[in-house]
Amino acid sequence: MNLHELYADLLDGPLNILMSKEEILRTIETPKFSHQGDLSFPCFQLAKKKKQSPAAIANELAGSLDSPYLLKAEAAGPYVNIFFKGNETGKEIMADILSKGDEFGTHSFGDGKVITIDMSSPNIAKPFSMGHLRSTVIGNSIALLAEKCGFETVKINYIGDWGTQFGKLITAYKKWGDEEKVKANPIPELFSLYKKFHEEAESSPALNDEGRRAFKLLEDGDPEMVELWTWFKKESLSAFEEIYELLGVSFDSYHGESFYNDKMEAAVELIKEKGLLETSDGAEVVWLDDKGLPPSLIKKSDGATLYATRDIAAALYRKKTYDFSQALYVVGQEQTIHFRQVIGVLEKLGMSWAGQMIHIPFGLFLQHGKKMSTRKGRVVLLEEVLKEAIAIAHTNIKQKNPNLENAEETARWVGTGAVIFHDLKNDRMNDIEFSLHDMLTFEGETGPYVQYTHARAHSILRKAASSQQTEFSGLKDPESWELIKILNKYPEAVQDAYLNYSPSIIAKYLLAVSKAFNKYYGKTRILEENEELPSRLLLVKTVTNTLSDGLGLLGIQAPKQM
């Protein structure tokens, strides 16, 4: 039972000449405070049509509404506020939720269509920084939401394993590198060499030319360059895999930029055949003036390819390989123009599916108000943050529940959950100021708070293991009704989160469920033996199922004990 639909049906009778049901649904609001009603309908837009004041219309409407589920309808100025009968309506809602079981919140509108998701995509030979967390966890959550809505997903880790920066790194290694040091501690050593290159290049700009020449040799297949590059890549992927395992993130494809080296020439030829490739200052470009965009650079004057060349080749390959209905690119907002250019070129090539490519931008992790930068050494390493979060979680667990079984596993779930939730509770377009303290606070609007609420609910169910949980026969207290109303919104939250590519909708929803449950828990003697006990236990069980499922959609585990 959808309460918005129920209210819209009530209003549809008196308003069907003036507004469509869809318009009524869009207009219905949820009041900020429960004393203002369960739902509210503002009458402002009816004033012109009815040539009456909104308050007069509200008064007339309130008197015309009637339903077995309706406790009362009252006019409050220009609003019609309605109050449902919590016991009767709650019974219907819970019957609906319980009948769906594990399928509650699941949608089928994806209809098995394929979605590719380009996500994470760190650069080899650089440590995995907090800057890469956002693409990884936002992309993973969007994939999980897509699957919940009936899509098939292909998660692609488009590793940054090509480009001029690798010529610079190889140059740095050949000048200052120590093979034994790199073998012993690969990523930090390579990262140190990368920083040293840029420091030296500030006073010796000719170094940049050396780096570019080294990359051109790599592109041309020079054996020494290829050997070094292959070694750097192998070490990097091994280090990344440890972090993905901690985060609980997996991929269907690790095809990085280099995978498209032998596919780019065909893409360039296609652009030429369509008469789109023009020379500008020695470089080859596609003009996009008609789309209000700067030209897309396809080849530099020295013949080297660019990001756009590879992304065009990758899009052509992915469409042919996966026949996607959507291709999602979870990449920072600073790449917005780049993706508009890539899509613009594909449109000019006559690819009807170019509009299925969607850039999902997000804000930055900032440090002291500034963008994190590996080049300038202003970086916080994700692995260190995760390990510290897990250590703090372990300490908290030992203090609060020293006899907990699987304490190490639970600490890992809680620690990584804290880091992931801290990111995903924020709107993806917002910048996030990095603060280890805020991330690892285990109270307030945090992942551990939601996890602890889930564990607390499970504790109640364990204590009531002998009680029969059969049929939900209704609850009369206001706290249970407020909780049921929020639980009823889960399918809507899942759909909205997917359609807006916004995991924060789920994170905020889970906080709302947790707060409502803890208020209910604080006001109600849940395990008291009386005729309402089975209904109370079924409500608690529904809370555990919803919190567990919702945390799963964020890529977070839900421990049953903490």
Coordinates of C-alpha atoms in Angstrom, one line a residue:
M1 CA 0.0 0.0 0.0
N2 CA 1.4 3.4 -1.1
L3 CA 0.1 6.2 1.1
H4 CA 0.7 8.8 -1.5
E5 CA -1.4 6.7 -4.0
L6 CA -4.1 6.3 -1.4
Y7 CA -4.3 10.1 -0.8
A8 CA -4.2 10.8 -4.5
D9 CA -7.1 8.4 -5.1
L10 CA -9.1 10.2 -2.4
L11 CA -8.5 13.6 -4.1
D12 CA -9.0 12.2 -7.6
G13 CA -12.8 12.3 -7.1
P14 CA -13.3 15.9 -6.2
L15 CA -10.4 17.2 -8.4
N16 CA -10.5 15.0 -11.5
I17 CA -11.7 17.8 -13.7
L18 CA -9.1 20.2 -12.5
M19 CA -6.0 18.0 -12.1
S20 CA -4.8 14.6 -13.3
K21 CA -3.9 12.0 -10.8
E22 CA -0.2 12.3 -11.8
E23 CA -0.4 16.1 -11.0
I24 CA -2.0 15.4 -7.7
L25 CA 0.7 12.8 -6.8
R26 CA 3.4 15.4 -7.6
T27 CA 1.7 18.0 -5.4
I28 CA 1.3 15.9 -2.3
E29 CA 3.8 16.7 0.5
T30 CA 5.0 15.0 3.6
P31 CA 4.7 17.4 6.6
K32 CA 7.8 18.2 8.6
F33 CA 6.1 17.3 11.9
S34 CA 3.8 14.4 12.6
H35 CA 1.2 16.7 14.4
Q36 CA 0.6 18.3 11.0
G37 CA -0.7 15.0 9.6
D38 CA 0.7 12.0 7.7
L39 CA 0.4 13.8 4.3
S40 CA -0.6 17.2 3.1
F41 CA -2.0 18.7 -0.1
P42 CA -1.4 22.4 -0.9
C43 CA -4.2 24.1 -2.8
F44 CA -2.4 27.1 -4.3
Q45 CA -2.5 26.0 -7.9
L46 CA -6.2 25.4 -7.7
A47 CA -7.0 29.0 -6.7
K48 CA -6.9 30.3 -10.2
K49 CA -8.9 27.5 -11.7
K50 CA -11.6 27.6 -9.0
K51 CA -11.4 31.4 -8.6
Q52 CA -11.3 30.9 -4.8
S53 CA -8.8 31.4 -2.1
P54 CA -6.5 28.4 -1.4
A55 CA -7.8 28.4 2.2
A56 CA -11.4 28.2 1.1
I57 CA -10.6 25.3 -1.3
A58 CA -8.7 23.5 1.4
N59 CA -11.7 23.8 3.8
E60 CA -14.1 22.5 1.1
L61 CA -11.8 19.6 0.2
A62 CA -11.2 18.5 3.8
G63 CA -15.0 18.1 4.3
S64 CA -15.4 15.9 1.2
L65 CA -12.8 13.2 1.9
D66 CA -13.8 9.8 3.2
S67 CA -12.1 6.4 3.5
P68 CA -12.0 3.4 5.9
Y69 CA -8.3 4.2 6.4
L70 CA -8.9 7.9 7.1
L71 CA -8.9 9.1 10.7
K72 CA -9.5 12.8 9.8
A73 CA -8.8 15.4 7.2
E74 CA -8.4 19.0 8.3
A75 CA -7.8 22.3 6.6
A76 CA -4.8 24.2 7.9
G77 CA -4.8 27.5 5.9
P78 CA -4.2 26.5 2.3
Y79 CA -3.3 22.9 3.1
V80 CA -5.4 19.8 3.5
N81 CA -3.7 17.7 6.1
I82 CA -4.8 14.1 6.5
F83 CA -4.3 11.6 9.3
F84 CA -4.6 7.9 8.6
K85 CA -5.8 5.3 11.1
G86 CA -2.4 4.0 12.2
N87 CA -3.7 0.6 13.4
E88 CA -5.8 -0.3 10.3
T89 CA -3.5 1.3 7.7
G90 CA -0.4 -0.1 9.4
K91 CA -1.9 -3.5 9.3
E92 CA -2.4 -3.3 5.5
I93 CA 1.1 -1.9 4.9
M94 CA 2.8 -4.6 7.0
A95 CA 0.8 -7.3 5.3
D96 CA 2.1 -6.0 2.0
I97 CA 5.7 -5.8 3.2
L98 CA 5.7 -9.2 4.8
S99 CA 4.1 -10.8 1.7
K100 CA 7.0 -9.6 -0.4
G101 CA 9.7 -11.0 1.9
D102 CA 13.2 -10.6 0.5
E103 CA 11.7 -9.0 -2.6
F104 CA 10.6 -5.9 -0.7
G105 CA 12.1 -2.9 -2.4
T106 CA 12.9 -4.8 -5.6
H107 CA 11.8 -3.4 -9.0
S108 CA 11.6 -5.0 -12.4
F109 CA 11.8 -2.0 -14.7
G110 CA 15.4 -2.8 -15.7
D111 CA 13.9 -5.8 -17.5
G112 CA 17.3 -7.5 -17.8
K113 CA 18.9 -4.7 -19.9
V114 CA 22.7 -4.3 -19.6
I115 CA 24.3 -1.3 -18.0
T116 CA 28.1 -0.8 -18.1
I117 CA 29.6 1.1 -15.2
D118 CA 33.0 2.7 -15.6
M119 CA 34.2 3.2 -12.0
S120 CA 37.2 3.5 -9.7
S121 CA 39.9 3.6 -12.4
P122 CA 43.0 4.5 -10.4
N123 CA 46.3 5.1 -12.1
I124 CA 49.0 2.4 -11.9
A125 CA 52.2 3.2 -10.0
K126 CA 50.4 5.6 -7.7
P127 CA 49.0 4.8 -4.2
F128 CA 45.2 4.4 -3.9
S129 CA 44.2 7.7 -2.4
M130 CA 41.0 9.0 -0.7
G131 CA 40.4 10.7 -4.0
H132 CA 39.6 7.4 -5.7
L133 CA 37.2 6.3 -2.9
R134 CA 34.3 8.3 -4.3
S135 CA 34.3 6.8 -7.8
T136 CA 34.7 3.3 -6.3
V137 CA 32.0 3.3 -3.7
I138 CA 29.5 5.5 -5.6
G139 CA 29.9 3.3 -8.7
N140 CA 29.6 0.1 -6.7
S141 CA 26.4 1.3 -5.0
I142 CA 24.9 2.4 -8.3
A143 CA 25.6 -1.0 -9.7
L144 CA 23.9 -2.7 -6.7
L145 CA 20.9 -0.3 -7.0
A146 CA 20.7 -1.1 -10.8
E147 CA 20.6 -4.8 -10.0
K148 CA 17.9 -4.2 -7.4
C149 CA 15.9 -2.6 -10.2
G150 CA 16.2 -5.5 -12.6
F151 CA 19.3 -4.5 -14.7
E152 CA 22.3 -6.6 -15.5
T153 CA 25.5 -4.7 -14.7
V154 CA 29.1 -4.9 -16.0
K155 CA 31.4 -3.1 -13.6
I156 CA 34.5 -1.9 -15.5
N157 CA 37.7 -0.8 -13.7
Y158 CA 39.2 1.4 -16.5
I159 CA 42.7 1.4 -15.0
G160 CA 44.8 4.4 -15.9
D161 CA 47.7 2.4 -17.3
W162 CA 48.6 4.6 -20.3
G163 CA 49.6 8.2 -21.1
T164 CA 52.5 10.6 -20.8
Q165 CA 52.7 10.2 -17.1
F166 CA 54.1 6.7 -17.6
G167 CA 56.9 8.1 -19.8
K168 CA 57.7 10.5 -16.9
L169 CA 57.7 7.7 -14.4
I170 CA 59.9 5.5 -16.6
T171 CA 62.3 8.5 -17.0
A172 CA 62.3 9.0 -13.2
Y173 CA 63.0 5.3 -12.6
K174 CA 65.9 5.2 -15.1
K175 CA 67.5 8.3 -13.5
W176 CA 67.0 7.8 -9.8
G177 CA 65.3 4.4 -9.3
D178 CA 66.7 1.4 -7.3
E179 CA 65.4 -2.0 -8.5
E180 CA 65.7 -3.6 -5.1
K181 CA 63.9 -0.8 -3.3
V182 CA 61.0 -0.9 -5.8
K183 CA 60.8 -4.7 -5.5
A184 CA 60.7 -4.4 -1.7
N185 CA 58.1 -1.6 -1.5
P186 CA 56.8 -1.0 -5.0
I187 CA 54.0 1.6 -4.8
P188 CA 55.6 4.0 -2.2
E189 CA 58.9 3.9 -4.2
L190 CA 57.3 4.5 -7.5
F191 CA 55.1 7.3 -6.0
S192 CA 58.3 8.9 -4.6
L193 CA 59.9 8.8 -8.0
Y194 CA 56.8 10.3 -9.6
K195 CA 56.9 13.2 -7.1
K196 CA 60.7 13.7 -7.6
F197 CA 60.2 14.0 -11.4
H198 CA 57.7 16.9 -11.0
E199 CA 59.9 18.6 -8.4
E200 CA 63.0 18.4 -10.7
A201 CA 60.9 19.4 -13.7
E202 CA 60.1 22.7 -12.1
S203 CA 63.7 23.8 -12.4
S204 CA 64.6 21.6 -15.4
P205 CA 61.6 21.8 -17.9
A206 CA 63.5 19.7 -20.4
L207 CA 62.7 16.7 -18.2
N208 CA 59.1 16.9 -19.5
D209 CA 60.3 16.5 -23.0
E210 CA 62.3 13.4 -21.9
G211 CA 59.1 12.0 -20.4
R212 CA 57.1 12.6 -23.5
R213 CA 59.8 10.9 -25.7
A214 CA 59.8 7.9 -23.3
F215 CA 56.0 7.5 -23.6
K216 CA 56.3 7.7 -27.4
L217 CA 58.8 4.8 -27.3
L218 CA 56.4 2.9 -25.1
E219 CA 53.6 3.5 -27.6
D220 CA 55.9 2.3 -30.4
G221 CA 56.6 -1.0 -28.4
D222 CA 60.1 -0.4 -27.3
P223 CA 61.0 -3.6 -25.4
E224 CA 62.7 -1.9 -22.4
M225 CA 59.9 0.6 -21.9
V226 CA 57.2 -2.2 -22.2
E227 CA 59.1 -4.4 -19.7
L228 CA 59.2 -1.6 -17.1
W229 CA 55.6 -0.5 -17.7
T230 CA 54.4 -4.2 -17.4
W231 CA 56.3 -4.5 -14.1
F232 CA 54.8 -1.3 -12.7
K233 CA 51.3 -2.4 -13.7
K234 CA 51.5 -5.9 -12.1
E235 CA 52.7 -4.5 -8.8
S236 CA 50.0 -1.8 -8.8
L237 CA 47.1 -4.2 -9.5
S238 CA 48.3 -6.5 -6.7
A239 CA 48.2 -3.6 -4.3
F240 CA 44.8 -2.3 -5.5
E241 CA 43.3 -5.8 -5.1
E242 CA 44.0 -5.7 -1.3
I243 CA 42.0 -2.5 -1.0
Y244 CA 39.1 -3.7 -3.2
E245 CA 38.9 -6.8 -1.0
L246 CA 38.7 -4.6 2.2
L247 CA 36.0 -2.5 0.5
G248 CA 34.1 -5.6 -0.7
V249 CA 34.2 -4.3 -4.3
S250 CA 34.7 -6.5 -7.3
F251 CA 34.8 -5.9 -11.1
D252 CA 33.7 -7.7 -14.3
S253 CA 36.5 -6.2 -16.4
Y254 CA 39.9 -4.7 -15.7
H255 CA 40.4 -3.5 -19.3
G256 CA 42.4 -0.3 -18.8
E257 CA 43.4 2.4 -21.2
S258 CA 46.2 0.3 -22.8
F259 CA 43.6 -2.4 -23.8
Y260 CA 42.4 0.0 -26.5
N261 CA 45.8 0.7 -28.1
D262 CA 45.1 -1.7 -31.0
K263 CA 41.5 -0.4 -31.3
M264 CA 42.2 3.3 -31.5
E265 CA 43.4 3.4 -35.1
A266 CA 40.1 1.9 -36.3
A267 CA 38.3 4.7 -34.3
V268 CA 40.5 7.4 -35.9
E269 CA 39.9 5.9 -39.4
L270 CA 36.1 6.0 -38.8
I271 CA 36.3 9.6 -37.8
K272 CA 38.4 10.3 -41.0
E273 CA 35.9 8.4 -43.2
K274 CA 33.1 10.6 -41.9
G275 CA 35.1 13.7 -42.8
L276 CA 35.2 14.9 -39.3
L277 CA 39.0 15.0 -38.7
E278 CA 40.7 18.3 -39.3
T279 CA 44.2 19.6 -38.7
S280 CA 44.7 22.4 -36.3
D281 CA 48.2 23.6 -35.3
G282 CA 49.6 20.2 -36.4
A283 CA 47.2 18.3 -34.2
E284 CA 44.1 16.4 -35.5
V285 CA 40.8 17.5 -34.0
V286 CA 37.0 17.2 -34.4
W287 CA 35.3 20.6 -34.2
L288 CA 32.3 20.8 -31.9
D289 CA 31.4 24.5 -32.2
D290 CA 27.8 23.5 -33.1
K291 CA 27.5 21.9 -29.7
G292 CA 29.0 24.9 -27.9
L293 CA 32.1 22.8 -27.0
P294 CA 35.9 23.2 -27.6
P295 CA 37.3 20.9 -30.3
S296 CA 38.0 17.3 -29.3
L297 CA 41.7 16.6 -29.7
I298 CA 42.1 13.1 -31.3
K299 CA 45.9 13.1 -32.0
K300 CA 48.7 15.4 -30.9
S301 CA 51.1 16.9 -33.3
D302 CA 53.7 14.1 -32.5
G303 CA 51.0 11.5 -33.4
A304 CA 50.4 10.4 -29.8
T305 CA 46.8 9.6 -28.8
L306 CA 44.8 11.2 -26.1
Y307 CA 42.1 10.4 -23.5
A308 CA 39.4 11.3 -26.0
T309 CA 40.8 8.8 -28.6
R310 CA 40.8 6.0 -26.1
D311 CA 37.4 6.8 -24.7
I312 CA 35.8 6.9 -28.1
A313 CA 37.5 3.5 -29.0
A314 CA 36.3 2.1 -25.6
A315 CA 32.7 3.3 -26.1
L316 CA 32.6 1.6 -29.6
Y317 CA 34.1 -1.6 -28.1
R318 CA 31.7 -1.7 -25.2
K319 CA 28.6 -1.1 -27.3
K320 CA 29.7 -4.0 -29.6
T321 CA 30.6 -6.3 -26.8
Y322 CA 27.9 -5.7 -24.2
D323 CA 25.1 -4.0 -26.3
F324 CA 24.5 -1.7 -23.3
S325 CA 21.2 0.1 -22.7
Q326 CA 23.2 2.6 -20.7
A327 CA 26.9 3.3 -20.3
L328 CA 27.5 5.1 -17.0
Y329 CA 30.8 6.9 -16.3
V330 CA 31.3 7.5 -12.5
V331 CA 34.0 10.2 -12.9
G332 CA 34.7 13.5 -11.1
Q333 CA 32.9 16.6 -12.2
E334 CA 36.1 18.2 -13.5
Q335 CA 35.8 15.8 -16.5
T336 CA 32.3 17.1 -17.5
I337 CA 33.5 18.9 -20.7
H338 CA 35.6 15.8 -21.7
F339 CA 32.6 13.5 -21.6
R340 CA 30.4 16.0 -23.5
Q341 CA 33.1 16.1 -26.2
V342 CA 33.4 12.3 -26.4
I343 CA 29.6 12.0 -26.7
G344 CA 29.5 14.9 -29.2
V345 CA 32.0 13.1 -31.5
L346 CA 30.1 9.8 -31.3
E347 CA 26.9 11.7 -32.2
K348 CA 28.6 13.2 -35.2
L349 CA 29.7 9.7 -36.2
G350 CA 26.0 8.8 -36.3
M351 CA 26.0 6.5 -33.3
S352 CA 22.4 6.6 -32.2
W353 CA 23.3 5.1 -28.8
A354 CA 25.6 8.1 -27.9
G355 CA 22.8 9.5 -25.8
Q356 CA 22.8 6.3 -23.7
M357 CA 26.3 7.4 -22.4
I358 CA 25.8 9.2 -19.1
H359 CA 28.5 11.0 -17.1
I360 CA 27.8 10.7 -13.4
P361 CA 29.9 13.4 -11.8
F362 CA 30.8 13.9 -8.1
G363 CA 32.6 16.4 -5.9
L364 CA 36.1 16.1 -4.5
F365 CA 37.6 15.0 -1.2
L366 CA 39.3 18.2 0.0
Q367 CA 42.2 18.5 2.5
H368 CA 42.2 21.9 4.2
G369 CA 39.9 23.2 1.5
K370 CA 42.2 22.2 -1.3
K371 CA 42.0 19.4 -3.9
M372 CA 44.1 16.3 -3.0
S373 CA 47.0 15.9 -5.5
T374 CA 49.4 13.0 -5.9
R375 CA 51.7 15.2 -7.9
K376 CA 52.1 17.7 -5.1
G377 CA 52.2 15.0 -2.4
R378 CA 49.0 16.3 -0.9
V379 CA 47.3 13.0 -0.5
V380 CA 45.7 10.7 2.1
L381 CA 46.1 7.0 1.5
L382 CA 42.8 5.1 1.5
E383 CA 44.5 1.9 2.8
E384 CA 45.8 3.7 5.9
V385 CA 42.4 5.2 6.6
L386 CA 40.6 1.9 6.3
K387 CA 43.1 0.1 8.6
E388 CA 42.8 2.9 11.2
A389 CA 39.0 2.7 11.0
I390 CA 39.1 -1.0 11.5
A391 CA 41.5 -0.7 14.5
I392 CA 39.3 1.9 16.1
A393 CA 36.2 -0.3 15.5
H394 CA 38.1 -3.3 17.1
T395 CA 39.0 -1.2 20.2
N396 CA 35.3 -0.1 20.6
I397 CA 34.1 -3.7 20.2
K398 CA 36.6 -5.0 22.8
Q399 CA 35.4 -2.3 25.3
K400 CA 31.6 -2.8 24.7
N401 CA 31.4 -6.5 23.9
P402 CA 34.7 -8.3 24.9
N403 CA 33.2 -11.8 24.4
L404 CA 31.9 -11.1 20.9
E405 CA 32.6 -14.0 18.5
N406 CA 34.1 -13.0 15.1
A407 CA 35.3 -9.7 16.6
E408 CA 37.9 -9.2 13.9
E409 CA 35.5 -9.7 11.0
T410 CA 32.9 -7.5 12.7
A411 CA 35.6 -4.8 13.2
R412 CA 36.4 -4.9 9.5
W413 CA 32.7 -4.6 8.6
V414 CA 32.2 -1.7 11.0
G415 CA 35.5 0.1 10.1
T416 CA 35.1 -0.1 6.3
G417 CA 31.3 0.6 6.7
A418 CA 32.2 3.9 8.6
V419 CA 34.4 5.0 5.7
I420 CA 31.9 4.1 2.9
F421 CA 28.9 5.5 4.7
H422 CA 30.7 8.8 5.4
D423 CA 31.1 9.2 1.7
L424 CA 27.7 8.0 0.5
K425 CA 25.6 9.9 3.0
N426 CA 26.8 13.1 1.3
D427 CA 25.1 14.2 -2.0
R428 CA 27.6 13.0 -4.6
M429 CA 27.9 16.6 -6.1
N430 CA 29.1 18.0 -2.8
D431 CA 32.8 18.3 -2.0
I432 CA 33.7 16.5 1.2
E433 CA 36.4 17.9 3.6
F434 CA 38.5 15.0 4.7
S435 CA 38.3 14.5 8.4
L436 CA 39.4 11.3 10.0
H437 CA 37.6 12.3 13.2
D438 CA 34.2 12.8 11.5
M439 CA 34.6 9.7 9.4
L440 CA 35.4 7.4 12.4
T441 CA 32.9 8.8 14.9
F442 CA 30.7 5.9 15.8
E443 CA 27.7 8.0 17.0
G444 CA 25.3 10.3 15.1
E445 CA 24.7 10.1 11.4
T446 CA 27.2 7.3 10.7
G447 CA 27.4 3.9 9.3
P448 CA 28.2 2.3 12.7
Y449 CA 25.0 3.9 14.1
V450 CA 22.9 2.2 11.4
Q451 CA 24.8 -1.1 11.9
Y452 CA 24.4 -0.9 15.7
T453 CA 20.6 -0.3 15.2
H454 CA 20.5 -3.4 13.1
A455 CA 22.4 -5.4 15.7
R456 CA 20.2 -4.1 18.5
A457 CA 17.0 -5.2 16.6
H458 CA 18.6 -8.7 16.1
S459 CA 19.3 -8.9 19.8
I460 CA 15.6 -8.4 20.5
L461 CA 14.7 -11.2 18.1
R462 CA 17.2 -13.6 19.7
K463 CA 15.7 -12.9 23.1
A464 CA 12.3 -13.6 21.7
A465 CA 13.3 -16.7 19.8
S466 CA 10.6 -18.9 21.5
S467 CA 7.8 -16.4 20.7
Q468 CA 5.7 -17.1 17.6
Q469 CA 5.9 -14.5 14.9
T470 CA 2.9 -15.3 12.8
E471 CA 0.6 -12.6 11.7
F472 CA 0.7 -8.8 12.1
S473 CA -2.6 -7.9 13.8
G474 CA -1.9 -4.2 14.3
L475 CA -0.2 -1.8 16.8
K476 CA -1.8 1.2 18.3
D477 CA 1.1 3.3 19.6
P478 CA 2.1 6.4 17.5
E479 CA 5.8 5.4 17.4
S480 CA 5.1 2.1 15.6
W481 CA 3.0 4.0 13.1
E482 CA 5.8 6.5 12.4
L483 CA 8.2 3.6 11.9
I484 CA 5.8 1.7 9.6
K485 CA 5.3 4.8 7.4
I486 CA 9.1 5.1 6.9
L487 CA 9.5 1.4 6.2
N488 CA 6.7 1.7 3.6
K489 CA 8.9 4.2 1.7
Y490 CA 11.7 1.7 1.0
P491 CA 10.7 0.8 -2.6
E492 CA 10.4 4.5 -3.4
A493 CA 13.8 5.2 -1.9
V494 CA 15.4 2.5 -4.0
Q495 CA 13.8 3.7 -7.2
D496 CA 14.7 7.3 -6.5
A497 CA 18.3 6.5 -5.6
Y498 CA 18.8 4.6 -8.9
L499 CA 17.0 7.1 -11.2
N500 CA 19.0 9.9 -9.7
Y501 CA 22.2 7.9 -9.4
S502 CA 22.3 9.0 -5.8
P503 CA 23.2 6.5 -3.1
S504 CA 22.8 9.3 -0.5
I505 CA 19.0 8.8 -0.8
I506 CA 19.5 5.3 0.6
A507 CA 22.0 6.4 3.3
K508 CA 19.6 9.1 4.5
Y509 CA 16.7 6.7 4.4
L510 CA 18.5 4.2 6.6
L511 CA 19.3 7.0 9.1
A512 CA 15.6 7.8 9.2
V513 CA 14.6 4.1 9.8
S514 CA 17.3 3.9 12.5
K515 CA 16.1 7.0 14.3
A516 CA 12.4 5.9 14.1
F517 CA 13.3 2.4 15.4
N518 CA 15.4 3.7 18.3
K519 CA 12.6 6.1 19.3
Y520 CA 10.2 3.1 19.2
Y521 CA 12.6 1.0 21.2
G522 CA 12.9 3.8 23.8
K523 CA 9.2 4.2 24.2
T524 CA 7.9 0.5 24.0
R525 CA 8.5 -2.6 26.0
I526 CA 8.8 -4.7 22.9
L527 CA 9.2 -8.1 24.7
E528 CA 6.3 -7.6 27.0
E529 CA 4.0 -10.7 26.8
N530 CA 0.6 -9.6 25.5
E531 CA -1.5 -9.9 22.4
E532 CA 0.6 -7.3 20.5
L533 CA 3.9 -9.2 21.0
P534 CA 3.8 -11.1 17.6
S535 CA 3.1 -7.8 15.8
R536 CA 5.9 -6.0 17.6
L537 CA 8.4 -8.8 16.7
L538 CA 7.3 -8.8 13.1
L539 CA 7.9 -5.0 13.0
V540 CA 11.4 -5.5 14.5
K541 CA 12.1 -8.3 11.9
T542 CA 11.0 -5.9 9.1
V543 CA 13.4 -3.3 10.5
T544 CA 16.4 -5.8 10.4
N545 CA 15.5 -6.9 6.9
T546 CA 15.3 -3.4 5.6
L547 CA 18.4 -2.1 7.3
S548 CA 20.4 -5.2 6.1
D549 CA 19.1 -4.8 2.5
G550 CA 19.7 -1.1 2.4
L551 CA 23.2 -1.3 3.8
G552 CA 23.9 -4.0 1.2
L553 CA 22.9 -1.5 -1.5
L554 CA 25.6 0.8 -0.2
G555 CA 28.2 -2.0 -0.2
I556 CA 28.2 -2.2 3.6
Q557 CA 27.8 -5.4 5.7
A558 CA 25.2 -5.6 8.5
P559 CA 26.6 -7.4 11.6
K560 CA 23.9 -9.2 13.7
Q561 CA 26.0 -8.5 16.9
M562 CA 28.4 -5.7 17.7

